[in-house]
Amino acid sequence: GSLECWGADGFDQVGNAPAGTNFEVLETSNNYNCALDDSGAPSCWGQDGGFGVVDDVPTVTGLVSLSLTERIACGLDGDGVISCWGKDNHAQISDVPTSSGYIDIASSTVSGTEWERVCAIAADGSIDCWGYDLGLTPPTGGGHTQIVAGEASFCALNTLGEITCWGQDETTVNATPTGAGYTDITANEGAFACATTSAGIMECWGHSNSFLTDFAINNYASTVPAQPGFVAMQVYEENN
């Protein structure tokens, strides 16, 4: 399909959207965006910031998914091979695993810093991480099927539908739901996460950003719709 963008355009993240009708995947960050065409080739536009996320996009094809932070971008291809580009101050790029078979990838940052960390799920369901150490180790063993990232935190879902979160953001980590039966998880750049159960009931925890902690927990999470039947969800960071 073709790309249509609207909203704030201070870094040409709207006006510089590439033309064409063959795009299949779109991923956004604060000041730039990336898309994959039908060959799996990435295109990025918006603010590069000297990090290389827009100016140094690799010439690769076959990518099927993307994960972006302000300073790095990563893609996963159909064989489970990872490609990353952008700033490499903590080996976020140079330590990318070279093996294949990865099934999901997520990247996290600490607001106001140049600290990024990337985690990916290997073919056996184990989790590999590289880049800046955000604290706390990821869960050991296999069986993980999905991974998402918030600010300074990650959450993973396993085959039993159990969720494990880790990282520096204690609000997200300590409030992680217990029990099994979850089928999907999502998170935003402000460390606010949501999950759905097999009945389509949605639960949310964490906070939307560092200066809205109390408001987010007491308002956002408490006003999540209680009815079942949800099949998709997405959370966004509020920038006030």
Coordinates of C-alpha atoms in Angstrom, one line a residue:
G1 CA 0.0 0.0 0.0
S2 CA 0.9 3.7 -0.1
L3 CA 2.0 5.7 2.9
E4 CA 0.0 8.6 4.3
C5 CA 1.3 10.6 7.3
W6 CA -0.1 13.5 9.2
G7 CA 0.6 15.5 12.3
A8 CA 3.7 17.4 13.5
D9 CA 6.3 17.7 10.8
G10 CA 9.2 19.4 12.5
F11 CA 11.7 16.8 11.2
D12 CA 10.0 15.9 7.9
Q13 CA 8.7 12.8 9.3
V14 CA 5.4 13.6 7.5
G15 CA 6.5 15.4 4.4
N16 CA 9.3 13.1 3.5
A17 CA 7.3 9.9 3.5
P18 CA 8.4 7.9 0.4
A19 CA 6.2 7.5 -2.6
G20 CA 5.0 4.2 -3.9
T21 CA 2.3 1.7 -3.4
N22 CA 4.2 -1.4 -2.4
F23 CA 4.8 -0.9 1.4
E24 CA 3.7 -3.6 3.8
V25 CA 5.1 -2.7 7.2
L26 CA 5.3 0.6 9.0
E27 CA 7.0 1.4 12.3
T28 CA 7.2 4.8 14.0
S29 CA 9.6 6.4 16.5
N30 CA 9.4 9.9 18.1
N31 CA 11.1 11.8 15.2
Y32 CA 11.5 9.4 12.3
N33 CA 9.7 6.5 10.7
C34 CA 10.6 3.4 8.8
A35 CA 8.7 1.2 6.4
L36 CA 9.3 -2.1 4.5
D37 CA 8.3 -2.6 0.9
D38 CA 7.1 -5.8 -0.6
S39 CA 10.7 -7.0 -1.0
G40 CA 11.4 -6.4 2.7
A41 CA 13.7 -3.5 1.9
P42 CA 13.6 -0.7 4.6
S43 CA 13.1 3.0 4.0
C44 CA 13.4 5.5 6.8
W45 CA 12.7 9.3 6.9
G46 CA 12.6 12.1 9.4
Q47 CA 15.3 13.2 11.9
D48 CA 18.5 11.3 11.7
G49 CA 20.1 13.2 14.6
G50 CA 23.6 12.1 13.5
F51 CA 22.8 8.6 14.7
G52 CA 22.5 6.9 11.3
V53 CA 18.9 5.7 11.7
V54 CA 17.8 7.6 8.5
D55 CA 21.1 8.3 6.7
D56 CA 22.7 4.8 7.1
V57 CA 19.8 2.5 6.3
P58 CA 21.3 -0.8 5.1
T59 CA 20.7 -2.2 1.6
V60 CA 19.0 -5.4 2.6
T61 CA 15.8 -7.2 1.6
G62 CA 13.7 -9.8 3.2
L63 CA 12.9 -8.0 6.4
V64 CA 9.5 -8.8 7.8
S65 CA 9.4 -6.7 11.0
L66 CA 11.0 -3.6 12.5
S67 CA 11.8 -2.2 16.0
L68 CA 12.9 1.4 16.5
T69 CA 14.2 3.7 19.2
E70 CA 15.4 7.3 18.8
R71 CA 19.0 6.2 18.0
I72 CA 18.8 2.6 16.6
A73 CA 16.6 0.6 14.2
C74 CA 16.5 -3.2 13.9
G75 CA 14.8 -5.5 11.5
L76 CA 14.1 -9.2 11.4
D77 CA 14.0 -11.1 8.1
G78 CA 12.1 -14.2 7.2
D79 CA 15.0 -16.5 8.1
G80 CA 15.2 -14.9 11.6
V81 CA 18.4 -13.0 10.8
I82 CA 18.7 -9.6 12.6
S83 CA 19.9 -6.4 11.0
C84 CA 20.5 -3.2 13.1
W85 CA 21.7 0.2 12.2
G86 CA 22.2 3.6 14.0
K87 CA 24.4 4.6 17.0
D88 CA 26.8 2.0 18.3
N89 CA 28.0 3.5 21.5
H90 CA 27.1 0.5 23.6
A91 CA 27.6 -2.2 20.9
Q92 CA 23.9 -2.1 20.0
I93 CA 25.0 -2.6 16.4
S94 CA 28.3 -4.4 16.6
D95 CA 27.1 -7.1 19.0
V96 CA 24.0 -8.1 16.9
P97 CA 23.8 -11.9 16.9
T98 CA 24.9 -13.4 13.5
S99 CA 22.8 -16.6 13.8
S100 CA 19.4 -17.1 12.2
G101 CA 16.1 -18.4 13.6
Y102 CA 15.1 -15.4 15.8
I103 CA 11.3 -15.0 16.0
D104 CA 10.8 -11.6 17.6
I105 CA 12.8 -8.5 18.5
A106 CA 12.3 -5.4 20.6
S107 CA 14.5 -2.4 21.5
S108 CA 14.4 -0.2 24.5
T109 CA 15.9 3.2 25.5
V110 CA 16.3 5.3 28.6
S111 CA 14.8 8.7 28.1
G112 CA 17.3 11.6 28.0
T113 CA 20.3 9.3 27.5
E114 CA 22.0 7.5 24.7
W115 CA 21.5 4.1 26.3
E116 CA 19.8 1.4 24.1
R117 CA 19.3 -2.3 24.6
V118 CA 17.9 -4.8 22.2
C119 CA 16.5 -8.3 23.0
A120 CA 15.4 -11.0 20.7
I121 CA 13.7 -14.4 21.0
A122 CA 15.8 -17.2 19.5
A123 CA 14.4 -20.3 17.7
D124 CA 14.2 -22.3 21.0
G125 CA 12.3 -19.5 22.7
S126 CA 15.3 -18.3 24.8
I127 CA 16.1 -14.6 25.0
D128 CA 19.3 -12.9 23.9
C129 CA 20.1 -9.3 24.7
W130 CA 22.8 -6.9 23.8
G131 CA 23.7 -3.2 24.1
Y132 CA 23.6 -1.1 27.2
D133 CA 22.7 -3.2 30.3
L134 CA 19.4 -1.9 31.6
G135 CA 19.7 -4.0 34.8
L136 CA 18.1 -7.3 35.7
T137 CA 18.6 -10.3 33.5
P138 CA 16.0 -11.6 31.1
P139 CA 14.2 -14.8 32.0
T140 CA 16.2 -17.9 31.4
G141 CA 15.1 -21.0 29.5
G142 CA 13.1 -21.3 26.4
G143 CA 9.4 -21.2 25.5
H144 CA 9.1 -17.5 24.9
T145 CA 6.9 -16.4 21.9
Q146 CA 6.7 -12.6 22.1
I147 CA 8.8 -9.7 23.4
V148 CA 8.0 -6.0 23.7
A149 CA 9.9 -3.0 25.1
G150 CA 9.0 0.1 27.1
E151 CA 11.3 2.7 28.4
A152 CA 14.1 0.9 30.2
S153 CA 12.1 -2.3 30.4
F154 CA 11.1 -5.4 28.5
C155 CA 8.3 -7.9 28.8
A156 CA 8.1 -11.3 27.3
L157 CA 5.2 -13.8 26.9
N158 CA 5.8 -17.6 27.0
T159 CA 3.9 -20.6 25.7
L160 CA 1.9 -20.9 28.9
G161 CA 0.7 -17.3 28.5
E162 CA 2.8 -16.1 31.4
I163 CA 4.4 -12.6 31.3
T164 CA 7.8 -11.7 32.7
C165 CA 9.1 -8.1 32.7
W166 CA 12.6 -6.9 33.6
G167 CA 14.7 -3.7 33.4
Q168 CA 15.2 -0.5 35.3
D169 CA 11.6 0.7 35.3
E170 CA 10.3 -0.6 38.6
T171 CA 6.8 0.5 37.9
T172 CA 6.5 -1.8 34.9
V173 CA 8.5 -4.7 36.4
N174 CA 6.8 -4.8 39.8
A175 CA 3.3 -4.4 38.5
T176 CA 3.6 -7.3 36.0
P177 CA 0.4 -9.4 36.0
T178 CA 0.7 -12.9 37.5
G179 CA -0.9 -16.1 36.3
A180 CA -1.2 -17.7 32.8
G181 CA -3.5 -17.5 29.8
Y182 CA -2.3 -14.2 28.3
T183 CA -2.2 -14.3 24.5
D184 CA -0.8 -10.9 23.4
I185 CA 1.3 -8.1 25.0
T186 CA 2.2 -4.6 23.8
A187 CA 4.1 -1.7 25.4
N188 CA 4.9 1.9 24.5
E189 CA 8.1 4.0 24.9
G190 CA 6.9 5.4 28.2
A191 CA 6.9 2.0 30.0
F192 CA 3.1 1.5 29.9
A193 CA 2.1 -2.1 28.9
C194 CA -1.1 -4.0 28.2
A195 CA -2.0 -7.6 27.7
T196 CA -5.0 -9.6 26.6
T197 CA -6.2 -12.9 27.9
S198 CA -7.6 -15.8 25.9
A199 CA -11.1 -14.4 26.6
G200 CA -10.1 -11.1 25.1
I201 CA -10.0 -9.2 28.4
M202 CA -7.4 -6.5 28.5
E203 CA -5.2 -5.6 31.5
C204 CA -2.7 -2.7 31.6
W205 CA 0.1 -1.7 34.0
G206 CA 3.1 0.6 34.3
H207 CA 3.0 4.3 33.5
S208 CA 2.9 6.4 30.3
N209 CA 6.1 8.4 31.1
S210 CA 8.3 9.4 34.0
F211 CA 6.3 12.6 34.9
L212 CA 2.8 11.1 34.7
T213 CA 3.4 8.0 36.9
D214 CA 0.5 8.5 39.4
F215 CA -1.9 9.8 36.8
A216 CA -1.2 6.9 34.5
I217 CA -1.6 4.2 37.1
N218 CA -4.7 5.7 38.7
N219 CA -6.4 6.9 35.5
Y220 CA -5.2 5.0 32.4
A221 CA -4.9 1.6 33.8
S222 CA -8.1 1.9 35.9
T223 CA -10.2 3.0 32.9
V224 CA -9.3 0.0 30.7
P225 CA -12.5 -1.4 29.2
A226 CA -13.6 -4.4 31.3
Q227 CA -15.6 -6.3 28.6
P228 CA -14.1 -9.4 26.9
G229 CA -13.6 -9.9 23.2
F230 CA -10.7 -7.6 22.3
V231 CA -8.5 -9.0 19.5
A232 CA -6.0 -6.2 19.0
M233 CA -4.5 -3.4 21.0
Q234 CA -1.9 -0.6 20.8
V235 CA -0.6 1.8 23.4
Y236 CA 1.1 5.1 22.8
E237 CA 3.2 7.5 24.8
E238 CA 1.7 10.8 25.7
N239 CA 4.2 13.7 25.3
N240 CA 3.0 16.7 27.4

